[in-house]
Coordinates of C-alpha atoms in Angstrom, one line a residue:
Chain A
M1 CA -27.7 49.9 -19.8
N2 CA -25.3 48.4 -21.7
N3 CA -24.2 51.8 -23.1
N4 CA -23.8 52.8 -19.5
S5 CA -21.6 50.0 -18.3
Q6 CA -19.7 50.7 -21.5
E7 CA -19.3 54.3 -20.6
I8 CA -18.2 53.7 -17.0
K9 CA -15.6 51.4 -18.3
T10 CA -14.4 53.9 -20.6
T11 CA -14.1 56.7 -17.9
Q12 CA -12.4 54.4 -15.5
Y13 CA -9.7 53.7 -18.2
I14 CA -9.1 57.4 -18.5
E15 CA -9.1 58.3 -14.8
E16 CA -6.7 55.5 -14.3
R17 CA -4.5 56.9 -17.3
E18 CA -5.0 60.5 -15.7
Q19 CA -4.0 59.3 -12.1
T20 CA -0.9 57.4 -13.1
G21 CA 0.1 59.6 -15.9
F22 CA 2.8 58.2 -18.1
C23 CA 4.3 56.1 -15.6
L24 CA 1.5 53.4 -16.2
N25 CA 3.4 50.2 -17.1
L26 CA 2.6 48.9 -20.5
D27 CA 1.7 45.4 -19.0
G28 CA -1.8 47.2 -18.2
Y29 CA -2.6 47.2 -22.0
E30 CA -3.2 44.1 -23.9
G31 CA -1.0 45.0 -26.7
P32 CA -0.6 48.0 -29.0
L33 CA -4.0 48.0 -30.5
D34 CA -5.6 47.8 -26.8
L35 CA -3.2 51.2 -26.1
L36 CA -4.5 52.7 -29.5
L37 CA -8.1 52.1 -28.6
S38 CA -8.0 53.7 -25.2
L39 CA -6.2 56.8 -26.7
A40 CA -8.7 56.9 -29.5
K41 CA -11.3 56.7 -27.1
N42 CA -9.9 59.9 -25.5
Q43 CA -10.5 61.7 -28.8
K44 CA -14.3 61.6 -27.6
V45 CA -15.3 60.9 -31.3
D46 CA -16.8 58.2 -33.2
L47 CA -14.4 55.8 -33.7
K48 CA -14.9 56.0 -37.4
K49 CA -14.0 59.3 -37.7
I50 CA -10.7 59.1 -35.2
Q51 CA -7.9 61.3 -36.4
L52 CA -4.8 59.5 -37.4
A53 CA -2.5 62.3 -37.1
L54 CA -3.6 63.0 -33.7
L55 CA -3.6 59.6 -32.7
A56 CA -0.1 58.8 -34.0
D57 CA 1.1 61.9 -32.0
Q58 CA -0.6 60.6 -28.6
Y59 CA 0.8 57.2 -29.3
L60 CA 4.5 58.1 -30.2
E61 CA 4.3 60.4 -27.1
Y62 CA 3.1 57.8 -24.7
I63 CA 5.7 55.4 -26.2
K64 CA 8.5 58.0 -25.6
E65 CA 7.5 58.2 -22.1
V66 CA 7.4 54.5 -21.0
K67 CA 10.0 52.9 -23.1
D68 CA 12.9 53.5 -20.5
K69 CA 10.5 51.4 -18.0
V70 CA 9.4 48.3 -19.8
K71 CA 10.9 45.3 -20.9
L72 CA 12.4 45.4 -24.2
D73 CA 10.7 42.4 -25.6
L74 CA 7.4 43.6 -24.6
L75 CA 8.1 46.9 -26.0
A76 CA 8.9 45.5 -29.3
D77 CA 5.1 45.1 -30.4
Y78 CA 4.6 48.6 -29.6
L79 CA 7.6 50.0 -31.6
V80 CA 6.3 48.2 -34.7
V81 CA 3.2 50.2 -34.2
A82 CA 5.0 53.3 -33.6
S83 CA 7.0 53.0 -36.9
W84 CA 3.9 52.3 -38.9
L85 CA 2.2 55.4 -37.3
T86 CA 5.3 57.6 -37.8
F87 CA 5.4 56.4 -41.4
L88 CA 1.7 57.1 -41.9
K89 CA 1.9 60.6 -40.4
S90 CA 4.7 61.3 -42.9
K91 CA 2.4 60.8 -45.6
L92 CA -0.1 62.8 -44.2
I93 CA 2.2 65.9 -44.0
I94 CA 3.7 65.8 -47.2
P95 CA 2.2 68.4 -49.9
E96 CA -1.0 66.8 -50.9
E97 CA -0.3 66.6 -54.8
E98 CA 2.6 64.2 -53.9
I99 CA 0.5 61.5 -51.9
N100 CA -2.1 59.1 -53.0
E101 CA -4.8 60.4 -50.7
D102 CA -7.0 57.6 -51.4
N103 CA -4.4 55.2 -49.8
V104 CA -4.2 57.3 -46.8
E105 CA -7.8 57.5 -46.2
K106 CA -8.1 53.7 -46.7
I107 CA -5.3 53.1 -44.0
N108 CA -7.3 55.5 -41.7
E109 CA -10.5 53.4 -42.3
L110 CA -8.8 50.1 -42.0
L111 CA -7.3 51.2 -38.7
A112 CA -10.6 52.5 -37.5
L113 CA -12.2 49.2 -38.4
R114 CA -9.6 47.4 -36.1
L115 CA -10.5 49.5 -33.3
Q116 CA -14.1 49.2 -33.9
R117 CA -13.6 45.5 -33.8
L118 CA -11.7 45.4 -30.7
E119 CA -14.3 47.4 -29.2
A120 CA -17.0 45.1 -30.2
V121 CA -15.5 42.6 -28.6
R122 CA -15.0 44.3 -25.3
K123 CA -18.8 45.0 -25.4
Y124 CA -20.1 41.7 -26.3
E125 CA -17.6 40.2 -23.8
D126 CA -19.2 42.2 -21.1
L127 CA -22.6 41.0 -22.3
L128 CA -21.6 37.6 -22.6
F129 CA -20.3 37.6 -18.9
S130 CA -23.5 39.5 -17.6
R131 CA -25.6 36.7 -18.7
K132 CA -27.1 34.2 -16.1
K133 CA -24.7 31.4 -15.3
L134 CA -25.0 27.8 -14.4
G135 CA -24.2 27.3 -10.9
E136 CA -24.7 31.1 -10.2
N137 CA -28.1 31.7 -11.3
F138 CA -29.6 28.6 -12.1
F139 CA -28.8 25.1 -11.1
A140 CA -28.3 21.4 -12.3
S141 CA -29.6 18.5 -10.5
G142 CA -28.2 18.2 -6.9
T143 CA -28.9 14.5 -7.0
P144 CA -27.1 12.8 -9.7
R145 CA -27.0 9.0 -9.9
E146 CA -24.4 7.2 -7.9
V147 CA -23.2 5.7 -10.9
E148 CA -21.9 8.6 -13.0
V149 CA -24.4 8.4 -15.5
I150 CA -24.8 10.1 -18.9
K151 CA -21.8 11.4 -20.8
D152 CA -21.4 8.1 -22.9
D153 CA -17.5 8.8 -22.2
I154 CA -16.6 7.8 -25.7
I155 CA -18.6 10.7 -26.9
T156 CA -16.2 12.8 -25.0
L157 CA -13.2 12.0 -26.6
D158 CA -11.5 14.2 -28.8
F159 CA -8.4 14.4 -30.8
I160 CA -6.4 16.2 -28.1
D161 CA -7.6 13.1 -25.8
L162 CA -6.1 10.8 -28.6
L163 CA -3.1 12.8 -28.7
R164 CA -2.4 12.9 -25.2
S165 CA -3.1 9.2 -24.8
Y166 CA -0.6 8.6 -27.6
L167 CA 1.9 10.5 -25.6
L168 CA 1.2 8.5 -22.5
I169 CA 2.4 5.5 -24.1
G170 CA 5.6 7.3 -24.8
N171 CA 6.1 8.6 -21.4
K172 CA 5.2 5.2 -19.9
K173 CA 7.7 3.5 -22.0
N174 CA 10.4 6.2 -21.5
I175 CA 11.0 6.5 -25.3
Q176 CA 10.6 9.3 -27.8
F177 CA 8.8 8.1 -31.1
S178 CA 7.9 10.5 -33.7
L179 CA 4.2 11.0 -35.0
D180 CA 5.6 10.8 -38.8
N181 CA 6.0 7.6 -40.4
K182 CA 10.1 8.2 -40.9
K183 CA 10.6 6.2 -44.3
N184 CA 12.4 7.1 -47.1
Y185 CA 13.2 10.7 -47.6
L186 CA 14.1 12.4 -51.0
F187 CA 17.1 14.8 -50.3
L188 CA 17.1 18.3 -51.6
E189 CA 20.3 17.3 -54.0
S190 CA 18.4 14.6 -55.7
A191 CA 15.4 16.5 -56.3
I192 CA 17.7 19.5 -57.7
S193 CA 19.4 17.2 -60.2
F194 CA 16.1 15.7 -61.3
I195 CA 14.8 18.9 -62.0
E196 CA 17.8 20.3 -63.7
K197 CA 17.5 17.1 -65.9
K198 CA 13.8 17.8 -67.0
L199 CA 14.5 21.5 -67.5
L200 CA 17.1 20.3 -70.5
A201 CA 14.5 17.9 -71.7
N202 CA 11.7 20.1 -71.8
K203 CA 10.4 23.5 -72.9
D204 CA 7.0 23.5 -71.7
W205 CA 5.2 24.3 -68.5
M206 CA 5.3 21.0 -66.4
L207 CA 3.0 20.2 -63.7
I208 CA 5.1 19.7 -60.5
Q209 CA 2.7 16.8 -59.5
D210 CA 3.8 15.1 -62.5
L211 CA 7.4 15.4 -61.7
V212 CA 6.9 14.3 -58.0
R213 CA 4.9 11.2 -59.2
E214 CA 7.7 10.4 -61.6
I215 CA 10.7 10.7 -58.9
H216 CA 8.5 9.0 -56.4
T217 CA 8.3 5.8 -58.4
K218 CA 11.8 6.0 -59.2
S219 CA 13.3 6.6 -56.0
G220 CA 10.6 5.0 -53.7
A221 CA 10.9 7.7 -51.4
Q222 CA 7.6 9.0 -49.6
I223 CA 5.5 11.0 -51.7
K224 CA 5.1 14.0 -49.1
S225 CA 8.7 14.2 -48.8
C226 CA 9.2 14.1 -52.6
L227 CA 6.9 17.0 -52.9
A228 CA 8.5 19.0 -50.2
S229 CA 12.1 18.6 -51.7
M230 CA 10.7 19.3 -55.6
F231 CA 9.2 22.3 -54.3
C232 CA 12.2 23.4 -52.5
G233 CA 14.5 22.3 -55.3
S234 CA 12.3 24.4 -57.7
L235 CA 12.6 27.6 -55.5
E236 CA 16.5 27.4 -55.8
F237 CA 16.0 27.7 -59.5
V238 CA 13.7 30.5 -59.1
K239 CA 16.1 32.3 -57.1
S240 CA 18.8 31.9 -59.7
G241 CA 16.2 32.8 -62.7
K242 CA 16.5 29.7 -64.1
I243 CA 12.9 28.7 -63.9
E244 CA 9.2 30.2 -63.5
L245 CA 6.8 28.9 -61.1
R246 CA 2.9 29.3 -61.5
Q247 CA 0.1 28.9 -59.3
S248 CA -3.3 30.1 -60.2
N249 CA -5.3 30.0 -57.0
V250 CA -4.7 28.9 -53.5
F251 CA -4.4 24.9 -53.3
G252 CA -4.0 25.0 -57.2
D253 CA -1.8 23.4 -59.5
I254 CA 2.1 24.4 -59.5
S255 CA 3.6 24.5 -62.8
L256 CA 7.2 25.3 -63.8
L257 CA 8.7 26.5 -67.1
G258 CA 12.6 26.6 -67.6
R259 CA 13.7 30.0 -68.7
N260 CA 17.3 29.3 -69.9
K261 CA 17.9 29.8 -73.5
Chain B
M1 CA -53.7 25.9 -13.0
S2 CA -52.9 25.5 -9.2
K3 CA -53.5 28.5 -7.1
F4 CA -50.5 27.2 -5.3
I5 CA -48.2 27.8 -8.4
E6 CA -45.5 29.6 -7.1
Q7 CA -44.9 27.5 -4.0
E8 CA -44.8 24.7 -6.3
R9 CA -42.2 26.2 -8.4
I10 CA -40.2 27.0 -5.2
I11 CA -40.6 23.2 -3.8
E12 CA -39.5 22.1 -7.2
A13 CA -36.5 24.1 -7.8
L14 CA -35.2 23.3 -4.1
L15 CA -35.6 19.9 -4.4
F16 CA -34.2 19.4 -7.7
S17 CA -31.0 21.5 -6.9
S18 CA -30.4 19.8 -3.5
Q19 CA -28.3 16.6 -2.8
D20 CA -30.1 15.4 0.3
P21 CA -33.7 15.4 1.1
V22 CA -35.4 19.0 2.1
S23 CA -36.8 19.1 5.3
I24 CA -40.3 20.1 5.6
K25 CA -39.2 23.0 8.3
R26 CA -36.9 24.4 5.8
L27 CA -39.8 24.6 3.1
V28 CA -42.2 26.5 5.8
N29 CA -39.2 28.9 6.3
I30 CA -38.6 29.7 2.8
L31 CA -42.2 29.7 1.5
P32 CA -44.5 32.9 2.2
K33 CA -45.9 32.7 5.8
N34 CA -49.2 30.7 6.3
S35 CA -48.8 28.6 3.1
E36 CA -50.5 25.4 3.5
V37 CA -47.3 23.5 3.0
D38 CA -48.9 20.0 3.6
T39 CA -51.5 20.8 0.9
I40 CA -49.1 21.8 -1.6
I41 CA -46.7 19.0 -1.0
A42 CA -49.8 16.6 -1.7
N43 CA -50.8 18.2 -4.4
L44 CA -47.4 18.3 -6.3
Q45 CA -46.9 14.8 -5.4
K46 CA -50.0 14.0 -7.4
K47 CA -48.7 15.9 -10.1
Y48 CA -45.4 14.0 -10.4
E49 CA -47.2 10.6 -10.0
G50 CA -46.8 8.5 -12.9
R51 CA -44.0 10.5 -14.3
G52 CA -40.4 9.8 -14.7
I53 CA -39.4 11.6 -11.4
N54 CA -41.7 11.3 -8.6
I55 CA -41.8 13.3 -5.2
K56 CA -40.9 11.1 -2.2
R57 CA -41.6 11.8 1.2
S58 CA -40.1 10.0 4.1
G59 CA -41.1 11.5 7.4
A60 CA -40.3 14.9 7.7
F61 CA -38.2 15.2 4.5
I62 CA -39.1 15.3 0.9
S63 CA -37.0 14.6 -2.0
F64 CA -37.4 14.2 -6.1
R65 CA -36.5 10.3 -7.3
T66 CA -36.4 8.7 -10.3
A67 CA -39.5 6.3 -10.9
K68 CA -38.8 2.9 -9.5
D69 CA -39.6 1.1 -12.8
L70 CA -37.1 3.2 -14.9
E71 CA -34.0 1.7 -12.9
Y72 CA -33.2 -0.3 -16.0
L73 CA -32.1 2.9 -17.8
F74 CA -29.4 3.5 -15.6
N75 CA -27.9 -0.2 -15.5
E76 CA -27.6 0.1 -19.2
V77 CA -25.4 3.1 -18.8
K78 CA -23.4 1.5 -16.6
V79 CA -22.4 -1.1 -19.4
Q80 CA -21.9 1.5 -21.9
K81 CA -19.5 3.4 -19.7
K82 CA -17.1 0.5 -19.7
S83 CA -16.9 0.4 -23.4
L84 CA -13.7 2.3 -24.2
S85 CA -10.8 0.9 -21.9
R86 CA -7.6 2.6 -21.8
A87 CA -6.0 -0.2 -23.9
A88 CA -8.5 0.4 -26.5
R89 CA -8.0 4.0 -26.9
E90 CA -4.2 3.6 -26.9
T91 CA -4.6 1.3 -29.5
L92 CA -7.3 3.2 -31.7
T93 CA -4.7 6.4 -31.2
I94 CA -1.8 4.2 -32.6
I95 CA -3.9 3.1 -35.5
A96 CA -4.8 6.6 -36.5
Y97 CA -1.8 8.0 -36.3
H98 CA 0.2 5.1 -37.9
Q99 CA -2.2 3.3 -40.1
P100 CA -2.0 0.9 -42.1
V101 CA -0.4 -1.0 -38.9
T102 CA -0.1 -4.5 -38.0
K103 CA -1.0 -6.0 -34.7
L104 CA 2.6 -6.6 -33.9
E105 CA 3.6 -3.1 -34.7
I106 CA 0.9 -1.8 -32.2
E107 CA 2.1 -4.1 -29.5
E108 CA 5.6 -2.7 -30.2
I109 CA 4.5 0.6 -29.7
R110 CA 2.3 -0.2 -26.4
G111 CA 5.1 -2.6 -25.2
V112 CA 2.3 -5.0 -24.2
S113 CA 0.4 -7.3 -26.3
V114 CA -3.2 -6.5 -27.4
A115 CA -5.9 -8.5 -26.3
S116 CA -8.3 -9.6 -29.0
G117 CA -11.1 -8.2 -26.7
T118 CA -9.7 -4.9 -27.6
I119 CA -9.6 -5.0 -31.5
D120 CA -13.1 -6.7 -30.9
S121 CA -14.5 -3.6 -29.3
L122 CA -13.1 -1.1 -31.7
M123 CA -14.4 -3.2 -34.7
E124 CA -17.6 -3.4 -33.0
L125 CA -17.8 0.4 -32.8
E126 CA -16.8 0.5 -36.4
W127 CA -13.8 2.9 -35.9
I128 CA -11.3 0.4 -37.0
K129 CA -11.2 -2.1 -40.0
L130 CA -8.7 -4.3 -41.9
G131 CA -6.5 -3.1 -44.2
R132 CA -4.3 -4.3 -46.8
R133 CA -1.8 -7.1 -46.1
K134 CA 1.5 -5.6 -45.6
N135 CA 4.4 -6.7 -47.9
T136 CA 6.7 -8.2 -45.1
P137 CA 7.4 -11.5 -44.4
G138 CA 4.0 -13.5 -43.4
R139 CA 1.9 -10.9 -45.1
P140 CA 0.3 -9.6 -42.0
L141 CA -2.9 -7.9 -41.7
T142 CA -3.0 -4.4 -41.2
F143 CA -5.9 -2.4 -39.4
Q144 CA -7.0 1.4 -40.5
V145 CA -9.6 3.8 -39.2
T146 CA -13.0 4.0 -40.8
E147 CA -15.0 6.6 -42.1
K148 CA -17.3 6.4 -39.2
F149 CA -14.2 7.3 -36.9
L150 CA -13.3 10.3 -38.9
D151 CA -16.7 11.7 -39.0
Y152 CA -17.0 11.1 -35.2
F153 CA -14.1 13.2 -34.5
D154 CA -15.0 15.7 -37.5
L155 CA -11.8 14.8 -39.6
S156 CA -11.7 14.9 -43.0
S157 CA -8.7 12.4 -43.2
T158 CA -6.2 10.8 -40.8
K159 CA -3.8 13.5 -42.2
D160 CA -5.8 16.1 -40.5
L161 CA -5.0 14.6 -37.0
P162 CA -3.2 17.3 -35.1
G163 CA 0.6 16.7 -34.6
L164 CA 2.6 17.5 -31.2
K165 CA 4.5 20.5 -32.4
E166 CA 1.0 22.1 -33.8
M167 CA -0.7 21.6 -30.6
K168 CA 2.3 23.3 -28.8
D169 CA 2.0 26.1 -31.1
L170 CA -1.5 26.6 -30.6
G171 CA -1.0 26.8 -26.8
I172 CA -2.4 23.4 -25.9
S173 CA -0.4 21.8 -23.2
V174 CA -0.6 18.0 -24.1
N175 CA 1.5 16.4 -21.6
K176 CA -0.7 17.2 -19.0
V177 CA -2.4 13.9 -18.1
N178 CA -5.9 14.2 -18.6
Q179 CA -8.1 13.0 -15.8
K180 CA -10.1 10.9 -18.0
F181 CA -7.0 8.5 -18.3
E182 CA -6.1 8.2 -14.8
D183 CA -9.0 6.0 -14.2
G184 CA -8.6 3.6 -17.2
Chain C
M1 CA -52.4 12.4 -21.2
S2 CA -49.8 12.5 -24.0
K3 CA -49.6 9.7 -26.0
F4 CA -45.6 10.1 -25.7
I5 CA -45.9 9.6 -22.0
E6 CA -43.5 6.5 -21.7
Q7 CA -41.0 8.5 -23.6
E8 CA -41.3 11.5 -21.5
R9 CA -40.9 9.5 -18.5
I10 CA -37.5 8.2 -19.7
I11 CA -36.4 11.5 -20.8
E12 CA -37.4 13.0 -17.3
A13 CA -35.6 10.3 -15.4
L14 CA -32.3 10.6 -17.6
L15 CA -32.3 14.5 -17.2
F16 CA -32.8 14.3 -13.4
S17 CA -30.2 11.9 -12.8
S18 CA -27.5 13.6 -14.8
Q19 CA -25.7 17.0 -13.8
D20 CA -24.4 17.7 -17.4
P21 CA -26.6 17.9 -20.4
V22 CA -27.6 14.5 -22.1
S23 CA -27.0 14.4 -25.6
I24 CA -30.1 13.9 -27.9
K25 CA -28.2 11.3 -29.7
R26 CA -28.3 9.3 -26.6
L27 CA -31.7 9.7 -26.1
V28 CA -32.6 8.5 -29.5
N29 CA -30.5 5.6 -28.6
I30 CA -32.1 4.9 -25.6
L31 CA -35.8 5.7 -26.6
P32 CA -37.8 3.0 -28.4
K33 CA -37.1 2.9 -32.4
N34 CA -38.8 5.7 -34.5
S35 CA -39.6 7.9 -31.4
E36 CA -40.3 11.2 -32.6
V37 CA -37.9 12.9 -30.4
D38 CA -37.9 16.3 -31.6
T39 CA -41.6 16.5 -30.7
I40 CA -41.5 14.6 -27.5
I41 CA -38.7 17.2 -26.1
A42 CA -40.7 20.2 -27.6
N43 CA -43.9 18.8 -25.8
L44 CA -41.9 18.1 -22.6
Q45 CA -40.4 21.7 -22.9
K46 CA -43.9 23.3 -22.8
K47 CA -44.8 21.2 -20.1
Y48 CA -42.4 22.4 -17.8
E49 CA -42.5 25.9 -19.0
G50 CA -43.2 28.2 -15.9
R51 CA -42.2 25.4 -13.6
G52 CA -39.7 25.5 -11.0
I53 CA -37.7 23.4 -13.1
N54 CA -37.1 23.9 -16.9
I55 CA -35.9 21.8 -19.7
K56 CA -33.0 23.7 -21.7
R57 CA -31.7 23.0 -25.0
S58 CA -28.2 23.7 -25.8
G59 CA -27.0 22.3 -29.1
A60 CA -27.6 19.0 -29.2
F61 CA -27.8 18.7 -25.7
I62 CA -30.7 18.9 -23.3
S63 CA -31.0 19.4 -19.6
F64 CA -33.2 20.3 -16.6
R65 CA -32.3 23.4 -14.9
T66 CA -33.8 25.7 -12.1
A67 CA -35.8 28.6 -13.3
K68 CA -33.7 31.7 -13.7
D69 CA -36.1 33.7 -11.6
L70 CA -35.7 31.5 -8.7
E71 CA -32.1 32.3 -8.0
Y72 CA -33.0 34.3 -4.6
L73 CA -33.4 30.9 -3.5
F74 CA -29.9 29.8 -3.7
N75 CA -28.0 33.0 -2.6
E76 CA -26.1 30.8 0.0
V77 CA -25.0 28.2 -2.7
K78 CA -24.1 30.7 -5.2
V79 CA -20.4 29.8 -6.0
Q80 CA -18.6 32.8 -7.9
K81 CA -16.1 31.2 -10.4
K82 CA -13.0 32.4 -10.1
S83 CA -12.7 35.1 -12.7
L84 CA -11.0 34.6 -16.1
S85 CA -7.9 37.0 -17.1
R86 CA -9.0 39.6 -19.5
A87 CA -7.1 38.0 -22.4
A88 CA -9.0 34.7 -21.9
R89 CA -12.3 36.5 -21.8
E90 CA -11.7 38.3 -24.8
T91 CA -10.0 35.0 -26.6
L92 CA -13.4 33.3 -25.5
T93 CA -15.8 36.1 -26.8
I94 CA -13.7 36.0 -30.1
I95 CA -14.1 32.2 -30.7
A96 CA -17.7 32.4 -29.6
Y97 CA -18.7 35.1 -32.1
H98 CA -16.3 33.8 -35.0
Q99 CA -16.1 30.2 -34.7
P100 CA -14.4 28.3 -35.9
V101 CA -11.6 30.6 -35.8
T102 CA -8.0 30.0 -36.1
K103 CA -5.5 31.4 -33.7
L104 CA -4.0 33.8 -35.9
E105 CA -7.4 35.4 -36.6
I106 CA -7.8 36.0 -32.7
E107 CA -4.4 37.6 -32.8
E108 CA -5.3 39.6 -35.5
I109 CA -8.5 41.0 -33.6
R110 CA -6.9 41.4 -30.4
G111 CA -3.5 42.9 -31.7
V112 CA -1.4 40.5 -29.6
S113 CA -0.3 37.1 -29.7
V114 CA -2.5 34.5 -27.7
A115 CA -0.5 33.4 -24.6
S116 CA -0.7 29.4 -24.2
G117 CA -1.8 29.9 -20.8
T118 CA -4.9 31.3 -22.2
I119 CA -6.0 28.5 -24.5
D120 CA -5.2 26.0 -21.6
S121 CA -7.3 27.5 -19.4
L122 CA -10.1 27.6 -21.8
M123 CA -10.0 24.2 -22.6
E124 CA -9.7 23.2 -19.1
L125 CA -13.0 24.5 -18.6
E126 CA -14.0 22.7 -21.4
W127 CA -15.6 26.0 -23.1
I128 CA -13.6 25.5 -26.2
K129 CA -12.5 22.8 -28.1
L130 CA -10.6 22.1 -31.5
G131 CA -12.6 22.4 -34.8
R132 CA -11.9 21.6 -38.3
R133 CA -8.9 22.5 -40.2
K134 CA -9.4 25.7 -42.6
N135 CA -9.2 25.4 -46.1
T136 CA -6.7 28.0 -46.4
P137 CA -2.7 27.5 -46.8
G138 CA -1.2 25.9 -43.8
R139 CA -4.6 24.3 -43.2
P140 CA -4.6 25.7 -39.6
L141 CA -6.6 24.2 -37.0
T142 CA -9.7 26.1 -35.8
F143 CA -11.1 26.4 -32.3
Q144 CA -14.7 26.3 -31.4
V145 CA -17.1 26.7 -28.3
T146 CA -18.5 23.7 -26.6
E147 CA -22.0 22.6 -25.4
K148 CA -20.6 23.1 -22.0
F149 CA -20.1 26.9 -22.6
L150 CA -23.4 27.1 -24.0
D151 CA -25.1 25.7 -20.9
Y152 CA -23.0 27.8 -18.6
F153 CA -23.9 31.0 -20.6
D154 CA -27.8 29.8 -20.7
L155 CA -27.6 29.9 -24.7
S156 CA -29.1 27.4 -26.7
S157 CA -26.6 27.9 -29.6
T158 CA -24.1 30.4 -30.6
K159 CA -26.8 32.0 -33.0
D160 CA -28.3 33.5 -29.7
L161 CA -25.7 35.6 -29.0
P162 CA -26.2 39.2 -28.7
G163 CA -25.2 41.3 -31.5
L164 CA -23.9 38.4 -33.2
K165 CA -24.7 40.2 -36.8
E166 CA -22.6 43.5 -35.7
M167 CA -19.7 41.2 -34.8
K168 CA -19.8 39.2 -38.0
D169 CA -20.3 42.4 -40.1
L170 CA -17.1 43.8 -38.5
G171 CA -15.3 40.3 -39.9
I172 CA -12.2 39.1 -38.8
S173 CA -9.7 39.4 -41.7
V174 CA -7.3 42.2 -41.3
N175 CA -4.6 41.0 -43.6
K176 CA -5.4 44.0 -45.6
V177 CA -4.6 46.6 -42.9
N178 CA -1.2 45.1 -42.4
Q179 CA -0.2 44.9 -46.2
K180 CA -1.3 48.6 -46.3
F181 CA 0.9 49.4 -43.7
E182 CA 3.5 47.3 -45.0
D183 CA 3.4 48.5 -48.7
G184 CA 2.8 52.0 -47.4

C-alpha cells in the first residue's frame, strides 16, 4: 500500500511537470536536491543506477528555462548545483585515460545516496503522517479535573523557557543586557606581541593552553578571551609563515612552533 | 468474559472521551439494536466498583468519575503546581546565566528585591546552592546552580546554555512571550 | 484480586483526570515508597487490553486513550489538524528518525536551508525540543522529538518508527559528497 501511494505521488509529480512544462516556478521545489530527485525519478530506474550525465542535462535545461522567471536569490542555490553538474559532466566526457574514473564513480554514488536519502525521508514522512493520531483516531480523557492537574509545571520547563524568561526581564526594564559576562578582554594586539616574544625565546613546540594560562595570569583578562585572541594571533603568524600550528584531532591540543631562523 | 464485551467497550470509550455525562438515550442510539442497555451499564458499574475510576449514574445520564476516596491526590497536585513562581524562574535564569552571582546583582537585573522565599524554594529543589564569596567589599555570598539543575535540563555545564544569537540562528523566536509565563 | 490494587487505583484516577500523559517519575513520587511501578503499569496495561480505553506508554509517560478501532464512534468530534507545510513535515521526520540531529544535518539531507518558521511551528506544537550539544566543532545544539510527538502519533518510542533501520543505514552525513564536488 505504501509503495502504491509512493507511486501515485510520483506520477502526480510527473504529470504536474508535464502539464506546466517549464513554466513551473522553482518555488514548487524544495531546493535543488528536490528538483534533482524528481528528475531522477523520470529516468524510471533504481536511484542507485541513475545516469549522472543525463540527469545533469535535464537539470541544466530546466534551469535555463526558468532562470528568467524566478527571483535571483532563489536561483542561487540552483546555480551552484548547476555548476557542480556542469563540472562533473565535463569530467565524464573527457577521454577516459585522462580522468580518474574512480572519482567520477564515487561522485555518482554519493549523489545517488543523497537522492535515496531524500526519497526515504519522503516515504517515511508519508508513513508517519498516515498513522493513527491523537484527537483524530483516538482520544484523550474528556473530563480532566477542574484544577489543571498533572504536568508538574516545573518538569515542562526547558532552557528555551529559561532564555525567554530572561529576555522578559530585559523587556520589562526596557534595557538591553548581554548574556556574556563582559569583563576584561585581551586585545588581539597584546596577544600578537606576546606570541612574538615567545617565538624568539623558544624553539620547541608550545601548547597554546600554556601560553593562554600565562597571559591570563599576567593580564587578568578572561580566559576565554585570552584563548580567542591567542588563537587569532597565531593565525596571523601562520599567514605570514612565521609559525606552524598543529592539532592532531578534533578538540585536541593545539600547539605552535616558530619557524623563523 | 462478558458476552456484552463490545457494548461495554463502546460505552467505556464514549464516557471516557466526553466532557459531560452521556445520556442513556444516546447510548441506546449508538449501541446495536436490542442491546440490553440497562443490564450492560449495571455490569460495567460493578466492574469498575472499587477501582480508581467509577461509573456514576445520575438519572438518565452516566459518566466516569475518579473514586471519591482518591480526592487527596488532586489536592497535593494543586500545591505542587504552585512551586515555581515567575520570580523563582527569573531568579533561576539569572543565576544560571551569570553564576556566580550575588543577591544584590540578581536584584539589580530584576529591578526588584528577591524575596527570601524565592531563594528558599530554589534551594529546596536543590537547583541552586551557595558559591564562593565574592572579592568585593563585604565579601557577599554568591549563588550558583547545582549538578541537579544541569541534570534536569540535560546540560553538561552552564556553558552549554544556549545564547540569544544561537537561538536565532536555529530559527527559534525567543521574543515571543511564552504562554506559560503570562500567568506567573 | 491484584495485590497492587491500591496503586492501580491511584494510577487509574491520575490518568483519567489528565488529558496529557502522566510522567512515570510523577507516579513514583505519588505512589507508596518502593512500589514496583513498572510491574504495576504492565499489569494495568494488560487489564485494559481489549477494553474501550487502553493504557499507552510513550517514552517515560503513560496515559489512557480510547481504543483505536472505536474511532468510528467519534466521527463528529474529529478535529482535522491544520496541515503542516511540506518543509515542516520533512524536518519533523528527519528529527524523529535521526535524533539528536543538528540544524546543519537537517539541511544537508533536505538540500535546502531550514526556514525559521519551520522550527518555530514544530516547537509551538511541542513536537520537537532542543537536545544536548553535539561533540563536534562548534558544539552545535541538536533537536529531538518530544513525548507529545510520540503521544500524538501513537508511538511508544522512536524505536517504533517504521523503517528506522533503513533510514539509519542511509546515514546523515553528506559532507563527503560536498567535498568531492568541491575538490573535483
